[in-house]
Coordinates of C-alpha atoms in Angstrom, one line a residue:
X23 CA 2.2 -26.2 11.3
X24 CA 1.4 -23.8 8.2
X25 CA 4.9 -22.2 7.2
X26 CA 3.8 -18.4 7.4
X27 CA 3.5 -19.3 11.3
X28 CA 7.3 -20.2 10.8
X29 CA 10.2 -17.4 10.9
X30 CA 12.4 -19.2 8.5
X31 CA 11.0 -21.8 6.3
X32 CA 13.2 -23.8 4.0
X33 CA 12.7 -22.4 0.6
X34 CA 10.4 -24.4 -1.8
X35 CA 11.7 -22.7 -4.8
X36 CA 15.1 -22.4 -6.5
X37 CA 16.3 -18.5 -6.1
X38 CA 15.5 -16.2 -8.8
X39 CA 18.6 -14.4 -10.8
X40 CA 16.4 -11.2 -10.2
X41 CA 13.5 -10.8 -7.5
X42 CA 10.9 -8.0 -6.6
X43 CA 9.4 -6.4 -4.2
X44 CA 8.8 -7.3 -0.2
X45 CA 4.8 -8.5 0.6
X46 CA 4.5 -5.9 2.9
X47 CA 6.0 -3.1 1.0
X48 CA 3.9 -3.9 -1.8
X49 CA 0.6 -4.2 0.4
X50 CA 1.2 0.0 1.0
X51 CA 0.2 0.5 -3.0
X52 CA -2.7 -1.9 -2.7
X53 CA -5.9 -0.2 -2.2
X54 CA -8.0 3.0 -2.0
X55 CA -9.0 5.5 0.1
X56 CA -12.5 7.1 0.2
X57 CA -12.0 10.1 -1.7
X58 CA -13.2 12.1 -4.6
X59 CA -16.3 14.6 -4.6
X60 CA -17.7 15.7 -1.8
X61 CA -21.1 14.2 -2.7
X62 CA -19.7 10.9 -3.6
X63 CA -17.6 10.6 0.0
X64 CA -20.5 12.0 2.1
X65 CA -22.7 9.2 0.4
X66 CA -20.1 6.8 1.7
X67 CA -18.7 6.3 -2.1
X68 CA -22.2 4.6 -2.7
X69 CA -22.9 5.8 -6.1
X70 CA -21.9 3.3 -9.0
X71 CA -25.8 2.5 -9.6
X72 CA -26.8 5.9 -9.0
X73 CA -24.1 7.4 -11.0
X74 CA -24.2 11.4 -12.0
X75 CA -21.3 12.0 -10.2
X76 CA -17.8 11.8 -11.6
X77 CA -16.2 9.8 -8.7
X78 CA -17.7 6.9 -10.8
X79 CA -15.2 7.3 -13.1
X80 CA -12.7 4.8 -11.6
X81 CA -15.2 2.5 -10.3
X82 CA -18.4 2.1 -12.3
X83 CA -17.9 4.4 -15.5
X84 CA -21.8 3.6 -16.5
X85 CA -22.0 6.0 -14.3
X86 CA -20.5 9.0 -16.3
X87 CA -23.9 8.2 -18.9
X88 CA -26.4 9.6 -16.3
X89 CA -25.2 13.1 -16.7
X90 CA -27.7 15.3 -19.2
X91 CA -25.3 18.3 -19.0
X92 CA -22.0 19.0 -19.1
X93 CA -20.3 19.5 -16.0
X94 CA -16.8 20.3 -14.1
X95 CA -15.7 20.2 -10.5
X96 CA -12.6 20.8 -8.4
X97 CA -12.2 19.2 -4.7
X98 CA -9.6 19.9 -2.0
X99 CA -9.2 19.6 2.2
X100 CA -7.8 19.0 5.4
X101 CA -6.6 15.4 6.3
X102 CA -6.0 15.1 9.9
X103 CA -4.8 12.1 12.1
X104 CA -6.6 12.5 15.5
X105 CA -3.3 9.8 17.2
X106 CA 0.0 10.3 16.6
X107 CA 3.0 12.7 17.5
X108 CA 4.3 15.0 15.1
X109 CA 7.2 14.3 13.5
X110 CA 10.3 16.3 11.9
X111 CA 9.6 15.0 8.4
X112 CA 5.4 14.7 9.0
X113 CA 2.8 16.5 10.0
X114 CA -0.7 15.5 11.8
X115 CA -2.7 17.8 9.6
X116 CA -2.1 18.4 5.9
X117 CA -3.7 20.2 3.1
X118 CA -4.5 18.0 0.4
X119 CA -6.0 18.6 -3.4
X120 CA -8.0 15.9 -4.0
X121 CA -9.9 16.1 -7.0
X122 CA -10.5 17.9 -11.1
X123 CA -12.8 16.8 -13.5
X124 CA -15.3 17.2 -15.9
X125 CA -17.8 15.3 -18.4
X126 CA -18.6 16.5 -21.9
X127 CA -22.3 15.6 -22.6
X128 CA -24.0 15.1 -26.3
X129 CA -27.0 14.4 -26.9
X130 CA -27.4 11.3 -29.8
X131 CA -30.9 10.6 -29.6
X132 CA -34.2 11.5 -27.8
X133 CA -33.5 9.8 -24.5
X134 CA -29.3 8.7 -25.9
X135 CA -26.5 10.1 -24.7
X136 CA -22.8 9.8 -25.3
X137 CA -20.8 11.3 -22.4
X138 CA -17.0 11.8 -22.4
X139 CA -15.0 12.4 -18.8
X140 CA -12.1 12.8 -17.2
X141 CA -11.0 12.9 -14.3
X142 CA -8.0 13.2 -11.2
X143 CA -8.4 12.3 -8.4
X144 CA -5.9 11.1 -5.1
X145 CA -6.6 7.6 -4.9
X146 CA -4.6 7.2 -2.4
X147 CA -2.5 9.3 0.5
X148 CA 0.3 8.8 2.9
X149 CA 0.2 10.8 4.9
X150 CA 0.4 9.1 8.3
X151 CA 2.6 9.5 11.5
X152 CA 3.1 5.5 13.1
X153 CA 4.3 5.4 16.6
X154 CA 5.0 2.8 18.8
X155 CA 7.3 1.7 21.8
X156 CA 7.8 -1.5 24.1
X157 CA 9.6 -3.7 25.9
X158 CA 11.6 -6.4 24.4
X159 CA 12.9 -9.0 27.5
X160 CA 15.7 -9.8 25.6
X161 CA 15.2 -10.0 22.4
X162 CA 16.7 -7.7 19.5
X163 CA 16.7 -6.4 15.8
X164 CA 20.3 -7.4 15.4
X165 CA 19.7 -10.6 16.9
X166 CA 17.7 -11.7 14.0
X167 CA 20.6 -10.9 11.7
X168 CA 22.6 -13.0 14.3
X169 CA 20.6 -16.2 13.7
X170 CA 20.4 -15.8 10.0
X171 CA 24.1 -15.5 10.3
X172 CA 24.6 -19.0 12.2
X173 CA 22.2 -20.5 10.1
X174 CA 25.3 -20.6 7.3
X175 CA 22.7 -21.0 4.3
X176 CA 20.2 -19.7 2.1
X177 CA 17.9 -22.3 1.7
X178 CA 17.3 -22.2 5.3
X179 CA 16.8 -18.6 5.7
X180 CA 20.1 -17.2 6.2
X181 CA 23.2 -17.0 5.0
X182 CA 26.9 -17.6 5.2
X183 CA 28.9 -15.0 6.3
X184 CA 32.4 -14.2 4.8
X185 CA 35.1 -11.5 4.1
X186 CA 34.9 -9.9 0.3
X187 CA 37.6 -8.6 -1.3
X188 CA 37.4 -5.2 0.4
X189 CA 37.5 -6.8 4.0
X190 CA 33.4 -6.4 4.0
X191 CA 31.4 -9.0 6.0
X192 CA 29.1 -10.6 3.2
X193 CA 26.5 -12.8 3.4
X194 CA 26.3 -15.9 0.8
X195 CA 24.4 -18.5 -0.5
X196 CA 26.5 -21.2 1.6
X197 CA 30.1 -22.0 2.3
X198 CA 31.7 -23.2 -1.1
X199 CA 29.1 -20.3 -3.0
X200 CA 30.6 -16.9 -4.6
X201 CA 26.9 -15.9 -4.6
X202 CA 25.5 -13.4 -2.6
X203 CA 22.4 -14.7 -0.8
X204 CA 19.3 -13.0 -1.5
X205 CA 18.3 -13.2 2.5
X206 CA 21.6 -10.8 3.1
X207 CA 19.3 -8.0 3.4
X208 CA 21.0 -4.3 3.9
X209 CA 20.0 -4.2 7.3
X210 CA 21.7 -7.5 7.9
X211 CA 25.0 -5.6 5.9
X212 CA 25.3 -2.9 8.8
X213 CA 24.9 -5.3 11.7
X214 CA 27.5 -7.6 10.5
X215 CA 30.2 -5.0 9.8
X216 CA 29.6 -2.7 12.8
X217 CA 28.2 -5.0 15.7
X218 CA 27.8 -8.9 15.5
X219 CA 31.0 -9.3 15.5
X220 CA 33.5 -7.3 18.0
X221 CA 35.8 -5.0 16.7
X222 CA 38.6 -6.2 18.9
X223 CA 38.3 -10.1 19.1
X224 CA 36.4 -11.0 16.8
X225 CA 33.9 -13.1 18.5
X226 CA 30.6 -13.3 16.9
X227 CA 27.7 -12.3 19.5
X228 CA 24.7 -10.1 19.5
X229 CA 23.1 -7.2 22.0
X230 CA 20.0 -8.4 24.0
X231 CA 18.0 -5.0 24.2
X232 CA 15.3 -4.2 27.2
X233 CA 13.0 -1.9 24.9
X234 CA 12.5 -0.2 21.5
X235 CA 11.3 2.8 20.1
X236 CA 10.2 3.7 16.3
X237 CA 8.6 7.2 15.5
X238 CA 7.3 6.8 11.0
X239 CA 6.2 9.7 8.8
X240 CA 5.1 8.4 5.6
X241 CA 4.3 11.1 2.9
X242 CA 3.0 11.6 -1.0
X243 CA 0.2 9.6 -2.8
X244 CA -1.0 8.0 -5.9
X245 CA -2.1 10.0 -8.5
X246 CA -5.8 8.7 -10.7
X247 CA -6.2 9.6 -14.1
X248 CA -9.1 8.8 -15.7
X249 CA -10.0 8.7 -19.2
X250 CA -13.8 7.4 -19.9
X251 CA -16.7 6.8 -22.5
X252 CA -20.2 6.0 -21.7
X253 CA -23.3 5.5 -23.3
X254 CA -26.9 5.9 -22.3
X255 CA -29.7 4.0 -24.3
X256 CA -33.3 5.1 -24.5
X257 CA -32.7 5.8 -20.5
X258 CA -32.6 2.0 -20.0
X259 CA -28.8 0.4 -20.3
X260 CA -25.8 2.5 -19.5
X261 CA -22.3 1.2 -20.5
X262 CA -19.3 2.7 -19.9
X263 CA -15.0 2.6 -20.2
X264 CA -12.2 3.9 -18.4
X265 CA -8.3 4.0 -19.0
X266 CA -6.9 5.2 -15.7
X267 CA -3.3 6.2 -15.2
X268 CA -1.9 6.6 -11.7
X269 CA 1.2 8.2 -10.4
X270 CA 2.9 7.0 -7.4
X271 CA 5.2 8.9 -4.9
X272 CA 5.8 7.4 -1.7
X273 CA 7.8 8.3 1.1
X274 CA 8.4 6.6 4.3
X275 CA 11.3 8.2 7.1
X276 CA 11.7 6.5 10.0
X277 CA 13.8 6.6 13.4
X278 CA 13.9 3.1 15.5
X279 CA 15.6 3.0 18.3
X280 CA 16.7 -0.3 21.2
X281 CA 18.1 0.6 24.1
X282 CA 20.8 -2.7 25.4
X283 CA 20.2 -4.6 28.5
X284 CA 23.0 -3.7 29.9
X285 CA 23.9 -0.3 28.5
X286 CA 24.4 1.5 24.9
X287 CA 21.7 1.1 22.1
X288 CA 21.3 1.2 18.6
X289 CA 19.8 4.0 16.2
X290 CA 18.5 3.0 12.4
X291 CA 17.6 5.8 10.2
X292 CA 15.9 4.8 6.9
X293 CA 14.5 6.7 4.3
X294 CA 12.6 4.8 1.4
X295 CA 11.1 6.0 -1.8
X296 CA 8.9 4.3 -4.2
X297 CA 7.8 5.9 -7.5
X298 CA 6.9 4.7 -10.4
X299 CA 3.4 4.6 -12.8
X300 CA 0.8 2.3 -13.6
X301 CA -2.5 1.8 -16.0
X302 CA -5.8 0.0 -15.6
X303 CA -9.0 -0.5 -17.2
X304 CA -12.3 -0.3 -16.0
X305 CA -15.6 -1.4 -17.2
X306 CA -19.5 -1.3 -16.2
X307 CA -22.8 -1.2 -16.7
X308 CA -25.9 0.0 -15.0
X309 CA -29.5 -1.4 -16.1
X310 CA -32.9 0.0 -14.8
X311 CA -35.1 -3.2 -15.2
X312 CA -38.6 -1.7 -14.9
X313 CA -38.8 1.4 -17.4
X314 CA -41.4 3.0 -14.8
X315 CA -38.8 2.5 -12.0
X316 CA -35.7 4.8 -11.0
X317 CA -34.3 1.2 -9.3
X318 CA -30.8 0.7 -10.7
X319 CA -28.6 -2.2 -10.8
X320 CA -24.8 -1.9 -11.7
X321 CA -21.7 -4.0 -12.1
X322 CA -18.2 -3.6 -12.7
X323 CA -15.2 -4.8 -13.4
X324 CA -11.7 -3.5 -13.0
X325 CA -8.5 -4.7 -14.5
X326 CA -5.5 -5.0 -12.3
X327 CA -3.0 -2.4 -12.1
X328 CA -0.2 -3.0 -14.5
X329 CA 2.9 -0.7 -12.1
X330 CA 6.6 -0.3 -13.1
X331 CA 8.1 1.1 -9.9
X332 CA 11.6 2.1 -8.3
X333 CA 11.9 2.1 -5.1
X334 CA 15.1 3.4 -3.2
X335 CA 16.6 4.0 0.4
X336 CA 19.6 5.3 2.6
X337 CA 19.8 3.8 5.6
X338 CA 22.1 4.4 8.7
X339 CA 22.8 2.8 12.0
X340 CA 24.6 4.3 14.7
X341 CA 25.7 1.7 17.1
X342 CA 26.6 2.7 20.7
X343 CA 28.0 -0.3 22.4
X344 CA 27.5 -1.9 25.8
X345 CA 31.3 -1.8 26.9
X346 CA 33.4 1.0 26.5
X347 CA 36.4 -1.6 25.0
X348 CA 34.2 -1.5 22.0
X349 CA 34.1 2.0 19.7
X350 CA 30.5 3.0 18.1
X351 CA 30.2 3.2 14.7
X352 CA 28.0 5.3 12.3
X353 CA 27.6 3.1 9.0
X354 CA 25.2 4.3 6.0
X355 CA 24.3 2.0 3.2
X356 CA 21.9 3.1 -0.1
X357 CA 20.4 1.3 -3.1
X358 CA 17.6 1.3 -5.6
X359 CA 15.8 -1.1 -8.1
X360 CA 13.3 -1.3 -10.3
X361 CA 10.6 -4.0 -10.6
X362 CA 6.7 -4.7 -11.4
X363 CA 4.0 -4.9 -10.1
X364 CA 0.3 -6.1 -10.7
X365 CA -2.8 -5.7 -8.4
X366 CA -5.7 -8.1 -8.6
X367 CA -9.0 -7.8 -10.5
X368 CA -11.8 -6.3 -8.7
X369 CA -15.3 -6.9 -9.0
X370 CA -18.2 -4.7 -8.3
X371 CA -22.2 -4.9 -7.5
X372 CA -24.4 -2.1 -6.6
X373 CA -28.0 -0.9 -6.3
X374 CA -29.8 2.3 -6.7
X375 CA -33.0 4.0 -6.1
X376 CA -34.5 7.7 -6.3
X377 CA -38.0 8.5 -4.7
X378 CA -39.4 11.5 -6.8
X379 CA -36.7 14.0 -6.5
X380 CA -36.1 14.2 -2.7
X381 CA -34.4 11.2 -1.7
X382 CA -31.6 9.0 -3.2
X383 CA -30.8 5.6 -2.1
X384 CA -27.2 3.5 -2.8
X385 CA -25.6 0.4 -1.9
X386 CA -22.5 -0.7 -3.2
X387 CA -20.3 -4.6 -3.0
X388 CA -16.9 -4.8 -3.9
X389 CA -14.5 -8.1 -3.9
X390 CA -10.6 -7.9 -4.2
X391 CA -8.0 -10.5 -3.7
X392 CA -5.0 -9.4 -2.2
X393 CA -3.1 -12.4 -1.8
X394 CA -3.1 -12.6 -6.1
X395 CA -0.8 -9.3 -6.1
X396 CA 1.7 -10.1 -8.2
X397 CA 5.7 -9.2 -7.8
X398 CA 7.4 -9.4 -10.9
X399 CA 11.2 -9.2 -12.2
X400 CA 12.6 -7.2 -15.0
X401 CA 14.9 -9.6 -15.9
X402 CA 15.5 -8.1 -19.9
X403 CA 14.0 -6.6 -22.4
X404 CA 14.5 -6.1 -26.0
X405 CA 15.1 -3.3 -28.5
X406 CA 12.8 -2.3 -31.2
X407 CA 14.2 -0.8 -34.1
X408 CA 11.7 -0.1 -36.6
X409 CA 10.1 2.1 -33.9
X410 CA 12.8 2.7 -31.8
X411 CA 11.4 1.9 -28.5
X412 CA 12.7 -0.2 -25.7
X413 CA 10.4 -3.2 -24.0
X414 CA 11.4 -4.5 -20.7
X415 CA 10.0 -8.1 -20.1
X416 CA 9.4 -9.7 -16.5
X417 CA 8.6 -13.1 -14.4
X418 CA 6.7 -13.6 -11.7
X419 CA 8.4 -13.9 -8.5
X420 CA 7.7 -17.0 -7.4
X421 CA 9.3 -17.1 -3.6
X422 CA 7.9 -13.9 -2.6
X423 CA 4.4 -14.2 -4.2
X424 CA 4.2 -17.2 -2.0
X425 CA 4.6 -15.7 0.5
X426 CA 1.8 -13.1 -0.4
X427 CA -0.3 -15.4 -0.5
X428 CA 0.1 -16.9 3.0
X429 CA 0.2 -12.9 4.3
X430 CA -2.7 -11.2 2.5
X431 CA -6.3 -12.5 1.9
X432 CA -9.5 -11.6 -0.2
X433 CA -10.7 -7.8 0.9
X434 CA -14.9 -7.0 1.0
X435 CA -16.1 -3.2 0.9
X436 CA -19.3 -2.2 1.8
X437 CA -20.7 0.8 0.6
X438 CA -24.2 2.3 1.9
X439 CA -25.2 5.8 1.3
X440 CA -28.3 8.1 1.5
X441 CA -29.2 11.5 0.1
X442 CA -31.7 13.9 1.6
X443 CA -33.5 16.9 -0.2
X444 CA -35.4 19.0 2.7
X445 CA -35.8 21.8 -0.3
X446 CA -35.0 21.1 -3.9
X447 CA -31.7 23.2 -3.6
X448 CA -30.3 21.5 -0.4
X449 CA -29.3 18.0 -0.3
X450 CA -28.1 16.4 3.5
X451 CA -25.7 12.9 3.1
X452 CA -24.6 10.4 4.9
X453 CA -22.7 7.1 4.8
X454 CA -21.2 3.8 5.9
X455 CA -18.3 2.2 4.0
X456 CA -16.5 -0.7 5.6
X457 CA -13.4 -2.6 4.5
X458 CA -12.5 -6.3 5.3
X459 CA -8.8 -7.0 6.4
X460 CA -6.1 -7.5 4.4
X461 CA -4.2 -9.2 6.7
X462 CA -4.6 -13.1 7.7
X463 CA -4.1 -14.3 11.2
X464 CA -0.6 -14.7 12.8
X465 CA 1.1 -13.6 9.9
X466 CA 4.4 -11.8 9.3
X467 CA 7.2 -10.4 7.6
X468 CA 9.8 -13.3 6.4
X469 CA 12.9 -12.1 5.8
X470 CA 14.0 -15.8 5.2
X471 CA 12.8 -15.7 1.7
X472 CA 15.5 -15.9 -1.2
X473 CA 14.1 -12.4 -3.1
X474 CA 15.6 -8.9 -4.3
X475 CA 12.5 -7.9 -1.8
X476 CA 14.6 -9.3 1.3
X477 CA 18.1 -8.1 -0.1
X478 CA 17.0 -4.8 -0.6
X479 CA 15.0 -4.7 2.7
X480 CA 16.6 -2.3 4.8
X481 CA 13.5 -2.6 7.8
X482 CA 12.6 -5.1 9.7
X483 CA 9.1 -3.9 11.4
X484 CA 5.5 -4.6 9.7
X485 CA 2.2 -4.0 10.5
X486 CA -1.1 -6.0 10.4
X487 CA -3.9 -3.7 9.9
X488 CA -7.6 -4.7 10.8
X489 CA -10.6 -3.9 8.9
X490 CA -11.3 -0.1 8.3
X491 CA -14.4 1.5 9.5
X492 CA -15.7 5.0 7.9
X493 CA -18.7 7.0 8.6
X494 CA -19.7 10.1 6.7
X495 CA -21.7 13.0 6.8
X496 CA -22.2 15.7 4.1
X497 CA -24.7 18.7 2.5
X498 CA -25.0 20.0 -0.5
X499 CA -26.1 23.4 -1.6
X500 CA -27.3 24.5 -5.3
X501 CA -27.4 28.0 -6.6
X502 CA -28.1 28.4 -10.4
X503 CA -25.7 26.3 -12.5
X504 CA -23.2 26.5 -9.3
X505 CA -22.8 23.5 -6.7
X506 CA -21.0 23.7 -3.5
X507 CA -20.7 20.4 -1.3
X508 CA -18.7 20.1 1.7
X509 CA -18.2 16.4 3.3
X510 CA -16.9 14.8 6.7
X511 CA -15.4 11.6 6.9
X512 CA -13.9 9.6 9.9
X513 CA -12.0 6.6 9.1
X514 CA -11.0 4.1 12.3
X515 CA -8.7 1.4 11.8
X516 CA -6.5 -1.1 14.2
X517 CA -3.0 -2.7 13.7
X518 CA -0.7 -4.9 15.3
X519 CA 3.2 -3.7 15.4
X520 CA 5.6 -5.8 15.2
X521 CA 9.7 -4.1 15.0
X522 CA 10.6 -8.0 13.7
X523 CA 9.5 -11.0 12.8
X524 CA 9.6 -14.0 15.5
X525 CA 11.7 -16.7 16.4
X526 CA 10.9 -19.4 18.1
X527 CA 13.0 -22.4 19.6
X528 CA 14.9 -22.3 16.1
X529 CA 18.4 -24.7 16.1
X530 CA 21.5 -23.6 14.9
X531 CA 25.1 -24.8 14.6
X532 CA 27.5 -24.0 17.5
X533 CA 30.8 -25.9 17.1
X534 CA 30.1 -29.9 16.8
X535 CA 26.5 -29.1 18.7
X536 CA 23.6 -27.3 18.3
X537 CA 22.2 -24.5 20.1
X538 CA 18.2 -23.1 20.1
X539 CA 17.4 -20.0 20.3
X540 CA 14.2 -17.7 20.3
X541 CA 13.7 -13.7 19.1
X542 CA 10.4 -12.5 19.9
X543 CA 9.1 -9.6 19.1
X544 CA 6.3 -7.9 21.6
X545 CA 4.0 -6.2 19.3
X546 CA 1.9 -3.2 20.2
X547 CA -1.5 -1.7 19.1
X548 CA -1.5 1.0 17.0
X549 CA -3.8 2.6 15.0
X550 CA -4.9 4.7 12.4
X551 CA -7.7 7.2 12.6
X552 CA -8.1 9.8 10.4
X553 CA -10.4 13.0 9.6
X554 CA -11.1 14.7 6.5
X555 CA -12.7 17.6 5.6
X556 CA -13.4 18.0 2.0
X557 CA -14.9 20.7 -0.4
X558 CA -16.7 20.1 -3.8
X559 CA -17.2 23.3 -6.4
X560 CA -18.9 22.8 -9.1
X561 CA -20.4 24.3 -12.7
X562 CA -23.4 23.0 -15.1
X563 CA -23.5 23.8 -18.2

């Protein structure tokens, strides 16, 4: 049996002195939205052959050479979740600002040009309310940390449990180690000082729980800033470069709750943060073959996303017992870290055509490996002083970007997109873009693994979304050197919620013996459908 169908597999690497960050937690960054102009999103983002529109900026910058005039644009919209409940620290529908930009054109030749753009855009948001609720037969959150505790060692996924000098409960590498394990995650920290074991004898034990509840409001987004060049050659070959920046602010607040089998529950509040910045390059060409043909062919390639991130959280469980003989606690613990990260290379193909000046025609590939995302350390640095600067270095973390790639898998997008001119001043749009999953089969979140990702985790739940679906509609209008566009988009996506990772017929020490025990989680379907509305102003000059 593969190991990422396993809870706790024995670790195939030595622990790090410093890890990184958790698969799933990472999985969040990875990605875009559709978003940008209101032309490029109502043509279902089917424009990097086409190009003349300055969402192409990020993804095929040969684009930016089509433009014969100078041009600016602003964007902005509603974003609405159609499921959902609205929650104190979320809302269903939000306002969003979405894009600026503009391309300086010069003329170098007859039929050259050398175009210069830039442009912002919100490559990503958060804003999403996740609820779900089910039964549990049994099984717990603070059971898992139970188990890990019983397993007594890190290399098998847990860790051995002992008091600190402050009378703390801490969880260690193994019995004769001073080390802190790195599968003592903070969650596991409040459940061994406030319920595993009792407050009055001691005894080591865990709450069975009939049911659970968790109500999620993620916030913020990543930021796109574009910096590109492109040149156009007799009308024939157009080349293009982009240095992107991006800005990240994420925010996730969440409430899960179990209710006991017999009576009492459990509360966790946790609040995490990631910020941080990244860079990328991007490169591309389009080519029109046949000079007395508008037909377009374009490719791509983008660099992966070089992040430095901190992420931080407070966390808080308020534990109401079963029994009255034991007192509820309300225990808080906090943290932060910084680390790295790098997205995988992606790879793009596309096609274009234009029939007089009435109808415009796009298709668009696009190939991403997610299971290549890369968690990396900062684990030094060094001081530079002829210029005075500081350099962090970093190292790969090997136990958790193993794990990545048992999670996460190769991601296709399909573009298609069509434009419609009834008059010459009115354009009507509409589009298809589909996105593979990310998420391989019966996979989940292993908080087994020796990392800073499980030590710092301080949630157990994860999702696995299924492939995303969007269909769009959009028209144009053009008055003088002013455009206005206006764009619909639906975007229909599935997951799979699970509030912990499974157990299954897993032995552990009890005494001179060995007992077996299972923790399984009962997922439920979830899902994330969104609507946005978008608006595109525009000015030729």
């Amino acid at each position: 049996m593969k190991s990422k169908y396993i809870f706790f597999a024995v670790s195939l690497f030595a622990a790090l002195s410093a890890n990184a960050q958790e698969t799933y937690e990472n999985a969040k960054l990875a990605g875009e939205d559709l978003n940008g102009t209101a032309r490029y999103v109502g043509m279902g983002g089917a424009m990097e052959a086409l190009g003349a529109d300055i969402s192409t900026i990020g993804t095929n910058p040969a684009g930016i050479g089509l433009f014969r005039h100078s041009n600016v644009s602003i964007s902005g919209g509603l974003l609405m979740q159609s499921d959902g409940k609205d929650f104190s620290n979320g809302k269903k529908t939000n306002l969003s600002f979405d894009q600026i930009g503009g391309v300086y054109s010069t003329r170098s030749g007859q039929k050259s040009f050398i175009n210069f753009g830039f442009n912002y855009h919100k490559g990503k948001n958060f804003d999403y309310i996740l609820n779900a609720a089910n039964s549990l037969d049994g099984s717990s959150q603070n059971k898992q940390s139970y188990i890990k505790g019983m397993l007594a060692n890190e290399n098998s996924g847990g860790f051995f449990v002992d008091k600190n000098k402050y009378g703390e409960n801490i969880g260690y590498v193994n019995s004769t180690s001073e080390n802190v394990a790195y599968t003592w995650s903070q969650i596991d920290y409040l459940y061994w000082n406030n319920l595993i074991p009792d407050k009055n004898t001691g005894r080591l034990n865990y709450e069975s729980a009939s049911g659970y509840n968790l109500a999620r409001a993620n916030t913020g987004y990543i930021g796109n800033y574009d910096f590109a060049v492109s040149g156009n050659f007799n009308d024939r070959v157009y080349l293009g470069l982009t240095f992107g920046m991006k800005d990240v602010n994420y925010k996730g607040y969440s409430e899960y709750r179990e209710n006991f089998s017999n009576a009492g529950g459990v509360l966790v509040r946790d609040e995490r943060k990631i910020t941080g910045s990244g860079f990328d390059i991007t490169a591309g060409v389009i080519v029109r073959p046949v000079a007395e043909s508008p037909f377009r062919i374009g490719a791509y390639v983008k660099s992966p996303t070089w992040y430095d991130l901190t992420t931080s959280n407070n966390t808080r469980l308020v534990y109401s017992p079963s029994t009255t003989s034991v007192r509820s606690t309300d225990s808080s613990i906090s943290n932060s870290y910084d680390f790295k990260m790098w997205t995988p290379w992606k790879f793009g193909f596309s096609l274009g055509h234009t029939v007089g000046n009435y109808l415009a025609l796009g298709a668009t590939y696009e190939y991403e490996n997610f299971s290549n995302i890369n968690s990396r350390v900062n684990d030094g640095g060094y001081y530079d002083y002829y210029y005075g600067q500081y350099y962090e270095s970093s190292t790969a973390d090997k136990n958790m970007n193993a794990h990545t790639k048992e999670v996460l898998k190769g991601v296709s997008t399909l573009k298609l997109g069509v434009e419609y001119k009834p008059v010459s001043n009115v354009a009507l749009r509409m589009g298809y873009n589909y996105v593979s999953a990310m998420y391989d089969k019966d996979v989940q979140k292993d908080p087994g693994i020796a990392s800073f990702g499980t030590a710092y985790a301080s949630a157990t739940d994860y999702t696995n979304w299924s492939a995303i679906n969007r269909f769009t509609l959009g028209v144009g209008y053009q008055v003088k050197n002013f455009n206005i566009d206006l764009a619909y988009q639906y975007s229909a996506q599935n997951g799979s919620f699970a509030p912990f990772s499974n157990i299954r017929n897993i032995s552990i020490p009890s005494g001179t013996t060995t007992v077996t025990e299972s923790n399984v989680a009962t997922t439920t379907d979830v899902k994330n459908n969104r609507s946005q509305l978008l608006l595109t102003v525009g000015y030729r000059f």
